[in-house]
Tab-separated table of C-alpha atoms and ligand atoms in Angstrom:
chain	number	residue	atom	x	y	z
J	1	UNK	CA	0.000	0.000	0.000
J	2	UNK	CA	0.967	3.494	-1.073
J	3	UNK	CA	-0.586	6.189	1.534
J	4	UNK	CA	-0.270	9.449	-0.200
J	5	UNK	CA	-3.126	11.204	1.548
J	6	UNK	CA	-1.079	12.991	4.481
J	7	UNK	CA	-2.882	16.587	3.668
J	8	UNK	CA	-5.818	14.008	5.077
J	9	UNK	CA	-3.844	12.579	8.209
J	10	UNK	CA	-0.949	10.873	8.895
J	11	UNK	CA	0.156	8.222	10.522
J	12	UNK	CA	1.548	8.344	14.205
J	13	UNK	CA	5.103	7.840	14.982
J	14	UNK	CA	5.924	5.218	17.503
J	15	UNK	CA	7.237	8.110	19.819
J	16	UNK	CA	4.132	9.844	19.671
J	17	UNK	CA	2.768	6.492	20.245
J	18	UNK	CA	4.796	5.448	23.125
J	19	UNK	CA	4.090	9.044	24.719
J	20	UNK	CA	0.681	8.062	24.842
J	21	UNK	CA	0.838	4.904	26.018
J	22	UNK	CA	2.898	6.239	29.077
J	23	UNK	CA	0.082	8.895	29.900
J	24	UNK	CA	-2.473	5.906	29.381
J	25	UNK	CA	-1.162	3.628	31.588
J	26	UNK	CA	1.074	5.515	34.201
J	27	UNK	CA	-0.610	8.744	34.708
J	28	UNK	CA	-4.301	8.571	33.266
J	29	UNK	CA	-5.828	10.844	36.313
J	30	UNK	CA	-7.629	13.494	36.588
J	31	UNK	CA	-5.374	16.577	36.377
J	32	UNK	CA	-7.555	18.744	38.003
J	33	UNK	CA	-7.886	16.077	41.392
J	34	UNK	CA	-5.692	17.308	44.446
J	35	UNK	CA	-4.110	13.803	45.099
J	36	UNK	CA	0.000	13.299	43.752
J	37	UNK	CA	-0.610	10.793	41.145
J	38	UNK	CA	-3.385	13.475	39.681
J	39	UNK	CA	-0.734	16.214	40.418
J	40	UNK	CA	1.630	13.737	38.148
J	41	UNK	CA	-0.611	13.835	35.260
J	42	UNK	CA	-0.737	18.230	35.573
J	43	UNK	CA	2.781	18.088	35.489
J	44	UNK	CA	2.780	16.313	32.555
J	45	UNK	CA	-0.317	19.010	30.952
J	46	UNK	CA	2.129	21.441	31.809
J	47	UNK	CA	5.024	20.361	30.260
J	48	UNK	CA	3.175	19.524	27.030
J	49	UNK	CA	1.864	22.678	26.857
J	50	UNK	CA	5.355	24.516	27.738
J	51	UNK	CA	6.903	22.022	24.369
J	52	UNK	CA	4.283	23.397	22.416
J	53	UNK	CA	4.303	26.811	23.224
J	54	UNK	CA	8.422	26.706	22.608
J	55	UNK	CA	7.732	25.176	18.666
J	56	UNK	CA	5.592	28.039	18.323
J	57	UNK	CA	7.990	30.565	19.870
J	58	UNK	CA	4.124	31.234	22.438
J	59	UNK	CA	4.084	31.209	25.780
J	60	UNK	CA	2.486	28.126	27.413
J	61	UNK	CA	-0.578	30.280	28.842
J	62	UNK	CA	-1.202	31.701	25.257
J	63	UNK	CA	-1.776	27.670	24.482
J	64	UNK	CA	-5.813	26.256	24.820
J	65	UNK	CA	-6.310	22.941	23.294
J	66	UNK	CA	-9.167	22.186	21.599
J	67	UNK	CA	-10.288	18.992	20.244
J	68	UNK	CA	-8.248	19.817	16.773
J	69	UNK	CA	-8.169	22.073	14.067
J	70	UNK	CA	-12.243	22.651	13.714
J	71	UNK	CA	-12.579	23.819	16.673
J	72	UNK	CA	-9.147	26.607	17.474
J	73	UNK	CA	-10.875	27.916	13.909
J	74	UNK	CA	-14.092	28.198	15.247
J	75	UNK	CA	-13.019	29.496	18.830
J	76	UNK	CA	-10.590	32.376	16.897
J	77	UNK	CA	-12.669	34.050	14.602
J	78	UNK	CA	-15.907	34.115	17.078
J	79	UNK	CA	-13.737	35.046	19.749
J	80	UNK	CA	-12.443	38.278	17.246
J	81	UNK	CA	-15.913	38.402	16.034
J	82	UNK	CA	-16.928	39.159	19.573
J	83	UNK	CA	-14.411	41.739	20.660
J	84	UNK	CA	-15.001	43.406	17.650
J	85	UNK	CA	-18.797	43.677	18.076
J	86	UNK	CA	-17.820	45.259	21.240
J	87	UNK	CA	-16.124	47.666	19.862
J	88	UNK	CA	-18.539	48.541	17.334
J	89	UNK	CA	-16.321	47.119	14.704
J	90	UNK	CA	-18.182	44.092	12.285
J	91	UNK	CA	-15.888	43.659	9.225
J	92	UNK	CA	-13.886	40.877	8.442
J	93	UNK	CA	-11.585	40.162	5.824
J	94	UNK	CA	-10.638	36.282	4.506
J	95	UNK	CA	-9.572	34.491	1.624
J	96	UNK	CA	-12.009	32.621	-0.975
J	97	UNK	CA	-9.846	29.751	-0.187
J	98	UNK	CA	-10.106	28.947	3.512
J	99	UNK	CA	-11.055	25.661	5.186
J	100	UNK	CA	-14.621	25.148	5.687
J	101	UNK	CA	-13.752	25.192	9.260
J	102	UNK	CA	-13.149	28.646	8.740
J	103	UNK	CA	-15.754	29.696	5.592
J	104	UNK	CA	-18.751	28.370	7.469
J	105	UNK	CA	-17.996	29.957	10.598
J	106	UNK	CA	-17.665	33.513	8.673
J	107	UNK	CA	-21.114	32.271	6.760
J	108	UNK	CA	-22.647	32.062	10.040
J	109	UNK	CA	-20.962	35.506	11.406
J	110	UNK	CA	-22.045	37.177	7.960
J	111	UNK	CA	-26.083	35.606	9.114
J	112	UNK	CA	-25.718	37.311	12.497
J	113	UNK	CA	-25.092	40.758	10.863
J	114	UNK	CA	-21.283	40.766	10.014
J	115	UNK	CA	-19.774	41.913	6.821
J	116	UNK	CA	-17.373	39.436	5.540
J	117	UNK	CA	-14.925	40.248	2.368
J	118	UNK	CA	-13.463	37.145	0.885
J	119	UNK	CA	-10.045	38.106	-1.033
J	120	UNK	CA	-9.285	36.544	-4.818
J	121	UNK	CA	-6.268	34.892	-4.962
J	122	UNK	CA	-4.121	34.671	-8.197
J	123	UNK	CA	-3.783	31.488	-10.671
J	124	UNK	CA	-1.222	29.922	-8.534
J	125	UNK	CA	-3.461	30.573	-5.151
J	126	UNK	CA	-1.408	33.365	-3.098
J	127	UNK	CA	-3.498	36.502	-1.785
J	128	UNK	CA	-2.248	39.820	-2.590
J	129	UNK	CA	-0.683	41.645	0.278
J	130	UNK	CA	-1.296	44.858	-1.279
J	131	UNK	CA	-5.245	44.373	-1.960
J	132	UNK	CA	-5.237	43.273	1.377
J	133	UNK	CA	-4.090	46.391	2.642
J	134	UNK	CA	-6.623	48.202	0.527
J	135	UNK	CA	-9.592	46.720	2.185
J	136	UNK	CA	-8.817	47.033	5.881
J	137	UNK	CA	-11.317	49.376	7.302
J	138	UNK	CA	-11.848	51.804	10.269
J	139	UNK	CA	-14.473	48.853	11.319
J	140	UNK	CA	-12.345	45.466	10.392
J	141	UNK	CA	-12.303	43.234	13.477
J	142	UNK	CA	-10.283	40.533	11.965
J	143	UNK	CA	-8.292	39.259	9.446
J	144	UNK	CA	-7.730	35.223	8.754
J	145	UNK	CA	-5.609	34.199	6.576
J	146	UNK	CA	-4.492	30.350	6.429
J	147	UNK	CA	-1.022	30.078	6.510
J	148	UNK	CA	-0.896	27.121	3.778
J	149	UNK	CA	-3.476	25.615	1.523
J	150	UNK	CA	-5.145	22.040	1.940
J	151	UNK	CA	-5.970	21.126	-1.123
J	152	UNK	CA	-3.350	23.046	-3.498
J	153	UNK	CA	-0.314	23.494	-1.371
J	154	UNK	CA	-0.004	27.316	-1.675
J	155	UNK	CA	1.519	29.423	1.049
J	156	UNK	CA	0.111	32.518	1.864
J	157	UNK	CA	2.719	35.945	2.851
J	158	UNK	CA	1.677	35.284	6.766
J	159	UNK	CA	4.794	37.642	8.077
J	160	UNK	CA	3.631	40.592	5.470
J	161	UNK	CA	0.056	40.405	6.733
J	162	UNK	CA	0.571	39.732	10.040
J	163	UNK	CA	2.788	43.025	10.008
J	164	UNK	CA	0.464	45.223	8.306
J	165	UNK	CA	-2.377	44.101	10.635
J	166	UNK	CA	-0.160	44.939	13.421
J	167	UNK	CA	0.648	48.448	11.811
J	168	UNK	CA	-3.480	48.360	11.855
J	169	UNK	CA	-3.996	47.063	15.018
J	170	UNK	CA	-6.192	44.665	13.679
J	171	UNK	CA	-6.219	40.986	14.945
J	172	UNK	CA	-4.605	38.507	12.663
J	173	UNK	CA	-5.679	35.045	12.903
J	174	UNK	CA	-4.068	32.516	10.386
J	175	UNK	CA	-4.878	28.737	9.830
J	176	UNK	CA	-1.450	27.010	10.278
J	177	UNK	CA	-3.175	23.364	10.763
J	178	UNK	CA	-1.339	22.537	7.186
J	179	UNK	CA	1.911	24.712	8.164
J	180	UNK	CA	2.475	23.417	11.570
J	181	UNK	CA	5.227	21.008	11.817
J	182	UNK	CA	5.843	21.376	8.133
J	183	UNK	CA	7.006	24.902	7.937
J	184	UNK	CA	8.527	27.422	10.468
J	185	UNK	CA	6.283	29.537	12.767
J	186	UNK	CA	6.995	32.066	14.831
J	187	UNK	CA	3.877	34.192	16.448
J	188	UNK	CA	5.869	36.728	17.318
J	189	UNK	CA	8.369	37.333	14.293
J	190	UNK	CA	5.217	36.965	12.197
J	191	UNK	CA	3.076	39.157	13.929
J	192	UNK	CA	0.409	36.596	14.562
J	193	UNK	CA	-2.324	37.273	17.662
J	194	UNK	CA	-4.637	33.315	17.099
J	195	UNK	CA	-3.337	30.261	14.990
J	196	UNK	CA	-4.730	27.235	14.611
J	197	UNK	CA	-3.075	23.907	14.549
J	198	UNK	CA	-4.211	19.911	14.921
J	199	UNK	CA	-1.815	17.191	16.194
J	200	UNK	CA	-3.037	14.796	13.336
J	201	UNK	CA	-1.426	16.788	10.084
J	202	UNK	CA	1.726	16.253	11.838
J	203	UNK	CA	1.694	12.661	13.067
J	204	UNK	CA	0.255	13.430	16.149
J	205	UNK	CA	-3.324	11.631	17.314
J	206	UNK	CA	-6.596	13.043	15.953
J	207	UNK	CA	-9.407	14.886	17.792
J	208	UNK	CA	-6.855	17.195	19.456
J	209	UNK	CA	-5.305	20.494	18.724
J	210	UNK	CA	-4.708	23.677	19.717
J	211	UNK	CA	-5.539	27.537	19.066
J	212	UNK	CA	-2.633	29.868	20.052
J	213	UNK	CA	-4.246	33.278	21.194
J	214	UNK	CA	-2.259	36.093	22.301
J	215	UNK	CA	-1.582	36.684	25.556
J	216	UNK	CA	-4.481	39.672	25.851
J	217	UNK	CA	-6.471	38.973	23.050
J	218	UNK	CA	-10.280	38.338	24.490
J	219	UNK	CA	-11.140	34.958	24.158
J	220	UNK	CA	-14.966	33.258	23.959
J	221	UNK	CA	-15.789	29.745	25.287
J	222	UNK	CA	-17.468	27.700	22.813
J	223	UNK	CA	-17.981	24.647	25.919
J	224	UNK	CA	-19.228	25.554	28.763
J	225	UNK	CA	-18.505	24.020	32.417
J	226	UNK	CA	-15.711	23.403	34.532
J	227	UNK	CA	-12.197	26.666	34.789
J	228	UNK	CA	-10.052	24.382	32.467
J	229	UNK	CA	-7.833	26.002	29.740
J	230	UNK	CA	-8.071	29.350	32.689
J	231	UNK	CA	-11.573	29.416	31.692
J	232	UNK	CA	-11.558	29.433	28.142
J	233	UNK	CA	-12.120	25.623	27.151
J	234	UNK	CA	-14.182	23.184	29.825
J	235	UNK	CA	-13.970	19.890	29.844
J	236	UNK	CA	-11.392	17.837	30.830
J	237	UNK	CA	-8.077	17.995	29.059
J	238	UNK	CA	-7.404	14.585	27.366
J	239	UNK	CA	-4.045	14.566	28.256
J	240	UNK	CA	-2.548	11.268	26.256
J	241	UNK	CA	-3.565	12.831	23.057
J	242	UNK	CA	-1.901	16.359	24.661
J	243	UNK	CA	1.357	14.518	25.556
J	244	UNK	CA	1.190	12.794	21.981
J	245	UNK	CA	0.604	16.043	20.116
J	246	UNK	CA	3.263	17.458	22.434
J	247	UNK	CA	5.932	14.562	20.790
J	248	UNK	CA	4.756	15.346	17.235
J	249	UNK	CA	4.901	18.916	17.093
J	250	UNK	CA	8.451	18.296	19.035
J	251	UNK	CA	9.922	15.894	16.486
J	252	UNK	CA	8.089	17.278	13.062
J	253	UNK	CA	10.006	21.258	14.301
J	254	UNK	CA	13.347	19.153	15.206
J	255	UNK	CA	13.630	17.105	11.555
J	256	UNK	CA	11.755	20.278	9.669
J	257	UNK	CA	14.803	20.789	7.467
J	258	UNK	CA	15.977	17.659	6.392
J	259	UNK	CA	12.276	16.514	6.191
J	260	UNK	CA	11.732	19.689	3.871
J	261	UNK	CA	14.543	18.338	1.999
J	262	UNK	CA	13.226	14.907	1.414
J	263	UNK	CA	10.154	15.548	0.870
J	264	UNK	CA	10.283	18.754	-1.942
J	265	UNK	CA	12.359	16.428	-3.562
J	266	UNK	CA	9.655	13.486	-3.929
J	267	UNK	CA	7.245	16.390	-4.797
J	268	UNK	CA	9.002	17.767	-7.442
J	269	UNK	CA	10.090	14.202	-8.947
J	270	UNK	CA	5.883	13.662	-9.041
J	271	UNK	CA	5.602	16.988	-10.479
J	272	UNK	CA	7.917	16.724	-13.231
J	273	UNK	CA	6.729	13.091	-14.078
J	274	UNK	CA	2.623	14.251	-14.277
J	275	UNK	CA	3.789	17.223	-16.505
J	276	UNK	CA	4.697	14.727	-18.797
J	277	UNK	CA	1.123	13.269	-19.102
J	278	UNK	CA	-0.890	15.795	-21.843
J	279	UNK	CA	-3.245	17.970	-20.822
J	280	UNK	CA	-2.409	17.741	-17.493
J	281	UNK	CA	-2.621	21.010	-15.297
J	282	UNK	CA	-0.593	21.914	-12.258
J	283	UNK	CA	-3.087	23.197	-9.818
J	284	UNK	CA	-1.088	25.599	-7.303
J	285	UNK	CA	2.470	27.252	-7.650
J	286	UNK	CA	5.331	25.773	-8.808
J	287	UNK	CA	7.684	26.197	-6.040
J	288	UNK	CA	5.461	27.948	-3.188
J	289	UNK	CA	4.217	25.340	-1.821
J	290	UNK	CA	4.052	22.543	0.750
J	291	UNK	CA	6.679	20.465	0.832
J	292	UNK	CA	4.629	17.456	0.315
J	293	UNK	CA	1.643	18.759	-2.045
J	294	UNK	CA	1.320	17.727	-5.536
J	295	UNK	CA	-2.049	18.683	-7.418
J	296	UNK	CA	-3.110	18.152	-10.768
J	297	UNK	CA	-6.161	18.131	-13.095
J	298	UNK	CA	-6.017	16.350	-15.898
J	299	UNK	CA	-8.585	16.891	-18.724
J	300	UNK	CA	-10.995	14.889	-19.717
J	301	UNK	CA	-11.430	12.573	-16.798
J	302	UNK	CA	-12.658	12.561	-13.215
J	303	UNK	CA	-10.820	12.922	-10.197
J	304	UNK	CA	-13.188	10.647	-8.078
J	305	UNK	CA	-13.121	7.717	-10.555
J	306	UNK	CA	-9.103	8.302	-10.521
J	307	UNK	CA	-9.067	8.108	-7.152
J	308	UNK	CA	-11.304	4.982	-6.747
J	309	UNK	CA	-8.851	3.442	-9.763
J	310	UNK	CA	-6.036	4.548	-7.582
J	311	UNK	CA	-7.426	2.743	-4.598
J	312	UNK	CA	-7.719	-0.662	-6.591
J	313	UNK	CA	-3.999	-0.253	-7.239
J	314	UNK	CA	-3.457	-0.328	-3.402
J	315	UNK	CA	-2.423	3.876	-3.374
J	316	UNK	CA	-4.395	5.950	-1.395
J	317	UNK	CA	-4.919	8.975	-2.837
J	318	UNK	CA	-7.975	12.243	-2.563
J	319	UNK	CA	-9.623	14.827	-5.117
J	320	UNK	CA	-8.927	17.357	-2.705
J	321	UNK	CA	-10.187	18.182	0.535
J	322	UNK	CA	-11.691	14.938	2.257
J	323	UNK	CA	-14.083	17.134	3.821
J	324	UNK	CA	-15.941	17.761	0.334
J	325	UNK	CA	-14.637	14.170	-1.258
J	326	UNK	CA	-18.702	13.191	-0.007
J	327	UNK	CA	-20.159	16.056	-1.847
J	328	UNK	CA	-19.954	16.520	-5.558
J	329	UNK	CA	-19.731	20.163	-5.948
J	330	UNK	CA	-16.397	21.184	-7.427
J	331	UNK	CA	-13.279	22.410	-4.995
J	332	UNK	CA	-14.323	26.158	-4.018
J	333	UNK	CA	-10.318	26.225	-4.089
J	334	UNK	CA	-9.471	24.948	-7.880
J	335	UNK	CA	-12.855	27.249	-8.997
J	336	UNK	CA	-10.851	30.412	-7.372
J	337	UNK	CA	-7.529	29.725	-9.094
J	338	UNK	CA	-9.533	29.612	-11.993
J	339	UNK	CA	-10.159	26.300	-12.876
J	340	UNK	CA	-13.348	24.910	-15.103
J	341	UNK	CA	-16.131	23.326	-13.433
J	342	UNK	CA	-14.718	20.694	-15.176
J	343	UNK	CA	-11.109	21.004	-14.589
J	344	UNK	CA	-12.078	21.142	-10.731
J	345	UNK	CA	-13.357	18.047	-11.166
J	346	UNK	CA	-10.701	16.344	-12.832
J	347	UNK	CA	-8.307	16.959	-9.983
J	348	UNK	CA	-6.145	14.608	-7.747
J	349	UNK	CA	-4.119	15.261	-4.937
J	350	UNK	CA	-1.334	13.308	-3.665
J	351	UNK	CA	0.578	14.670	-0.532
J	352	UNK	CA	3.325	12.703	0.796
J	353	UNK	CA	4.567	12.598	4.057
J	354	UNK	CA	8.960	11.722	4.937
J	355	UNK	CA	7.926	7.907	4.900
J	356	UNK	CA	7.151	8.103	1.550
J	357	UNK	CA	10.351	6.873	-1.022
J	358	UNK	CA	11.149	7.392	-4.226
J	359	UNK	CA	10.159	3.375	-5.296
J	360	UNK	CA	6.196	4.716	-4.281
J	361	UNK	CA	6.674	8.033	-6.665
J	362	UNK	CA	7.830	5.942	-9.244
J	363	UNK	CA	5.102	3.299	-8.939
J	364	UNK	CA	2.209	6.471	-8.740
J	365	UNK	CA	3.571	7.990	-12.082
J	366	UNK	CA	3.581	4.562	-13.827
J	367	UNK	CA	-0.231	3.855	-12.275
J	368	UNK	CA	-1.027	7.173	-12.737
J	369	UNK	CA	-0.326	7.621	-16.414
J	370	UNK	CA	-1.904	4.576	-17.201
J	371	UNK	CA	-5.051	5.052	-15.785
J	372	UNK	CA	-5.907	8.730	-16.730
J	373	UNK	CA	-4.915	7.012	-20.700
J	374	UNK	CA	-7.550	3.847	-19.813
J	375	UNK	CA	-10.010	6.580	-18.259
J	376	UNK	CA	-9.710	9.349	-21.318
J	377	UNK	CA	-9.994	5.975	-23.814
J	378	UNK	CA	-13.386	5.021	-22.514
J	379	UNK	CA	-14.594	8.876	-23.025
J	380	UNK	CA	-13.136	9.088	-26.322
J	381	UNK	CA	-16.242	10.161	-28.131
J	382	UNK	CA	-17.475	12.304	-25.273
J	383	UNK	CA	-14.392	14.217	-24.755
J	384	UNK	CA	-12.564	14.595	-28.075
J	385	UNK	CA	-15.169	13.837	-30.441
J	386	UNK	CA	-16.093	17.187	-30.948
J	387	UNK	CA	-12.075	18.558	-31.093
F	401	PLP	C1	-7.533	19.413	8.494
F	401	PLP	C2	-7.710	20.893	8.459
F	401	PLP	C3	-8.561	21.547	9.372
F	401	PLP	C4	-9.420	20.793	10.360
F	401	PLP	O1	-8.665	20.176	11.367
F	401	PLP	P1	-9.334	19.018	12.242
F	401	PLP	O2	-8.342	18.753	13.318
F	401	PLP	O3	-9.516	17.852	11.331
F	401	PLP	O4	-10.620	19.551	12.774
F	401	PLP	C5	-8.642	22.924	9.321
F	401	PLP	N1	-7.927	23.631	8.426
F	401	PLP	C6	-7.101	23.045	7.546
F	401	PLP	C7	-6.312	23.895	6.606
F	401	PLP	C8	-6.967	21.656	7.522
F	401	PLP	O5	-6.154	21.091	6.634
């Protein structure tokens, strides 16, 4: 089997495993009880949450964890949404290529009387710093911003944007869930004030994550009940998948660069062997972009029945975003770098993670080529008939 869905999840590592297994059988208490073997299990919340806040360059009280990426989104931008309402101040500005995490949050701030501006982004998916600029207002709350693309790789100009919103004094949120662990972050370098990130995009466990908010920034609870996360998240921590989030993020920011290395070499080997297939379209930029995204369409075919081809073959593979692989409406993301309806649907993505070798790129072109030439021959007279 060739897994080459990490934009999806990833697998763990067996030291995010073992620190997991540790918390699960050692010190599974109650952090919040009074009694030492409880007071064993806060020591270990607090030293997770001191790891992560060092990867991030954060303090560990600027840390709440949520229950992943979903959910810091959600809290960030209704938490801005909030203070900004406050201050009589309802406009927002985002990109037409967020996570749904993030778009259907600002669909349901726009419904409660918010004005939301969704930037364009340019063929190869990157948002325009200067239009940007233009369209802060006296009355914009927030920006967000994600700091890489899911679906096509691209990385956005987070340290440009987070300075002018400083400049501002707006509040900068950015969705790193793609960038943590893959790329560098810095909050304070980049000027960030809330960013996102989930444990299972970088080998971590799934269902945890964690929203960094600047240490002043006001925050709302989305769950209600107990003083956890200093009152900003109830509910009690699950600290395994904490102390194996804390390992991932630890080891992904500790073998970034040679990762980088490995991996943007893979990529571009995949790159350079789909160009060679005709009519096939790069979706994304050529060198901007996640180390282990590769996205193309290629005409004439669909991405879904490539991907169900693919899966025969023993590769796992995605059109896109997994989130909309249920629904057949084309990727909001390929239709704003321009893309056909059809085109949109024609795509495949195949994001590698460092386990990945050059034997499995090899074996995807080969499968690859030969089934978008078996899927374009059985559509001969639908698609080129009429050429
Ligand atoms: C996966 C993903 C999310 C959602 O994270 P979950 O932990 O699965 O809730 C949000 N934004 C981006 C960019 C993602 O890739």
């Amino acid at each position: 089997m060739i897994y080459m869905d990490n934009a999806a999840t990833t697998k763990m590592t067996p030291a995010v495993i073992q620190a997991m297994l540790l918390c699960m059988e050692d010190i599974w208490y109650n952090p919040s009880s009074l009694y030492a073997p409880a007071q064993r299990a806060a020591e270990a919340l607090r030293d997770a949450r001191a790891r992560i806040a060092a990867c991030l360059n954060a303090s560990p009280d600027e840390i709440i964890f949520t229950s992943g990426g979903s959910e810091a989104d959600n809290q960030a931008l209704l938490s801005a949404a909030q203070a900004g309402a406050q201050a009589g101040k309802r406009h927002i500005i985002s990109t037409a290529i967020e996570h749904h995490a993030v778009l259907h949050t600002l669909e349901k701030l726009e419904r409660e009387g918010y004005k939301v501006e969704l930037l364009d982004v340019n063929s190869n998916g990157v948002v325009s710093v200067a239009q940007l600029e233009r369209a802060i207002r006296e009355d914009t709350c927030l920006v967000t911003v994600m700091y890489a693309n899911n679906e096509i790789g691209s990385i956005q100009p987070i340290s440009e944007i987070g300075t002018i919103c400083w400049e501002k004094g707006v509040t900068f949120h950015t969705d790193a869930v793609q960038a943590a662990g893959h790329l560098p972050v810095d909050v304070k370098v980049q000027n960030i004030d809330l960013l996102s990130l989930s444990a299972h995009k970088f080998h971590g466990p799934k269902g945890i994550g964690a929203l960094y908010a600047r240490s002043g920034i006001p925050m709302t609870r989305l769950i209600e009940g107990g003083d956890q996360e200093q009152g900003r998240r109830a509910g009690t921590e699950n600290v395994p998948a904490i102390m194996g989030m804390a390992a991932a993020l630890e080891e992904a920011c500790s073998h970034m660069a040679e990762n980088t290395q490995k991996m943007s070499a893979l990529r571009n080997r995949l790159i350079a062997g789909l160009s060679q297939i005709p009519d096939a379209v790069l979706n994304g930029d050529p060198e901007n972009r996640l180390p282990g995204n590769v996205n193309f369409s290629f005409e004439g075919i669909e991405g879904e029945s490539l991907v169900l081809l693919l899966d025969q073959h023993g590769i796992c593979a995605s059109t896109g975003s997994a989130c909309t692989a249920q629904s057949l409406s084309p990727s909001h993301v390929l239709l704003a770098i321009g893309r056909s309806d059809e085109m949109a649907a024609s795509a495949l993505r195949l994001s590698l993670s460092v386990d990945n070798t050059q034997t499995d790129v090899d074996e995807v072109l080969r499968v690859v080529s030969r089934l978008v030439k078996e899927l374009r021959g059985k559509r001969t007279v639908k698609v080129w008939g009429n050429k």
